[in-house]
CSV table of C-alpha atoms in Angstrom, one decimal:
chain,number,residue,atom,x,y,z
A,25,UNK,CA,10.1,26.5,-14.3
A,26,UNK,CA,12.0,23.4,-12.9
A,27,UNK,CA,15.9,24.9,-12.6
A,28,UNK,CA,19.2,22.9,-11.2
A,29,UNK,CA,18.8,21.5,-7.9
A,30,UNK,CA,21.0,21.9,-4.8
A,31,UNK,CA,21.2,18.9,-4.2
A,32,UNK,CA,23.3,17.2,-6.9
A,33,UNK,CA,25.4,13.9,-7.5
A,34,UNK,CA,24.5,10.4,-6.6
A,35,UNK,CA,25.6,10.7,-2.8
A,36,UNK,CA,21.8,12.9,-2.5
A,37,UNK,CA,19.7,10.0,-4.1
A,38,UNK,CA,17.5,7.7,-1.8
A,39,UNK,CA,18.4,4.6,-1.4
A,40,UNK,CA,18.3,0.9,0.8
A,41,UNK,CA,21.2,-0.5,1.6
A,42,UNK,CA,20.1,-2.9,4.2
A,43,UNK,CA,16.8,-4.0,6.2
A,44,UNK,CA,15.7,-2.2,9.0
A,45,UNK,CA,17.5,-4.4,11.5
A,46,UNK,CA,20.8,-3.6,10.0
A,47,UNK,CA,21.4,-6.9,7.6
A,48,UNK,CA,22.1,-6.5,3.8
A,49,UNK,CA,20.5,-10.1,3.4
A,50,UNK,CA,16.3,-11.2,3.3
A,51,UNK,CA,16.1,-14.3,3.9
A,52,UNK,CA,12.3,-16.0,3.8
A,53,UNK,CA,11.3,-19.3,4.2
A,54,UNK,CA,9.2,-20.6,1.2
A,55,UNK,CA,5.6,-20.6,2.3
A,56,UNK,CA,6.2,-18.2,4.9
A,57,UNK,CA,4.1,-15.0,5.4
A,58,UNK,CA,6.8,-12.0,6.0
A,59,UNK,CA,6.2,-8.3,6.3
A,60,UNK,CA,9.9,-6.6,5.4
A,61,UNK,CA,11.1,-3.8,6.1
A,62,UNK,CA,14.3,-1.5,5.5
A,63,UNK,CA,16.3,1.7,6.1
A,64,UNK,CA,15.8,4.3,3.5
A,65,UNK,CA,18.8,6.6,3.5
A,66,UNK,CA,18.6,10.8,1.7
A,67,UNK,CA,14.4,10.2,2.1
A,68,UNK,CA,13.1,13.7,1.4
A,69,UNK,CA,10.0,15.1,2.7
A,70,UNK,CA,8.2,16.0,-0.6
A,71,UNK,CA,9.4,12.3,-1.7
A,72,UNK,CA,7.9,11.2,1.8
A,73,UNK,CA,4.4,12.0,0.8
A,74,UNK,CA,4.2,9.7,-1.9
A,75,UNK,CA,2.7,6.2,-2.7
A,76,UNK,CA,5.4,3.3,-2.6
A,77,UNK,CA,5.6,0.1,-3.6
A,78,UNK,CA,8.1,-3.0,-3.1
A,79,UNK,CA,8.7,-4.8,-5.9
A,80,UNK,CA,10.3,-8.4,-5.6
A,81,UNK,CA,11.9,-10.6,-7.6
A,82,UNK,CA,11.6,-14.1,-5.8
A,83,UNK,CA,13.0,-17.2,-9.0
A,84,UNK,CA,12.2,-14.8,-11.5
A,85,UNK,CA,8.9,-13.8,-10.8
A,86,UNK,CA,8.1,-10.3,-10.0
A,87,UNK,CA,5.9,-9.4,-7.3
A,88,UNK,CA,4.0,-6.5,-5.8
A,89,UNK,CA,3.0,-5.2,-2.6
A,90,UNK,CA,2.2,-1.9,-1.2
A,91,UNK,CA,5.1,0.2,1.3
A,92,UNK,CA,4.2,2.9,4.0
A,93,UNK,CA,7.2,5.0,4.6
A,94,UNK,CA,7.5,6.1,8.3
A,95,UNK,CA,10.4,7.8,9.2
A,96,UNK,CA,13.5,6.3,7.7
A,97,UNK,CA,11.8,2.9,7.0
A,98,UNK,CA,10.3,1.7,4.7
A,99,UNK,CA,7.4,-1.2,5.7
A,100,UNK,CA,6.5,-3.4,2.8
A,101,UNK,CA,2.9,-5.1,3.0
A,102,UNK,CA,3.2,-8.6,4.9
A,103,UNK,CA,3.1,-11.2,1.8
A,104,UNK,CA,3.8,-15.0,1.2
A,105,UNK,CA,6.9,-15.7,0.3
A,106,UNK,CA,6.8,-19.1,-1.9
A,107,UNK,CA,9.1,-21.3,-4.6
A,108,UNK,CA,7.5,-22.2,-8.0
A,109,UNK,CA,8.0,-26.0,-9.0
C-alpha cells in the first residue's frame, strides 16, 4: 500500500529553473543544431532511473527529443532548432 510521503509540499518537487550554465534563458538560432541542457534541482534516485524526455514548444509547435539525466543535469538530444514561415 502506497501511504503519505515524507517528503511533502512543493519545496520537494523536481524541477529546472535554469540551463546547466546557470542562465534562465535558451536562446537558439533558427536553423541551428543545439544539444540543451539544464540543472534539475530535488532529482531523486528512484526518479533518476527513469526514461525522460524534453518537450519544446518553439512558435507553437511542440517538439520531442529524448533526455539522459546524469547527475543533476539533464542532457536533451542535440536537435534543430528552426522558424516556420
Amino acid at each position: 500500500s502506497v501511504g503519505p510521503s515524507i517528503r511533502s509540499g512543493p519545496g520537494f518537487c523536481p524541477r529546472i529553473n535554469k540551463t546547466a550554465n546557470g542562465s534562465t534563458e535558451i536562446l537558439v538560432a533558427s536553423g541551428i543544431s543545439k544539444r540543451i541542457s539544464v540543472k534539475v534541482d530535488n532529482i531523486q534516485q528512484h526518479i533518476a532511473r527513469m526514461r525522460f524526455l524534453c518537450q519544446f514548444n518553439i512558435e507553437g509547435r511542440v517538439k520531442q527529443v529524448n533526455a539522459q539525466l546524469i547527475g543533476e543535469i539533464m542532457y536533451c538530444e542535440e536537435m534543430v532548432v528552426s522558424k516556420t514561415c
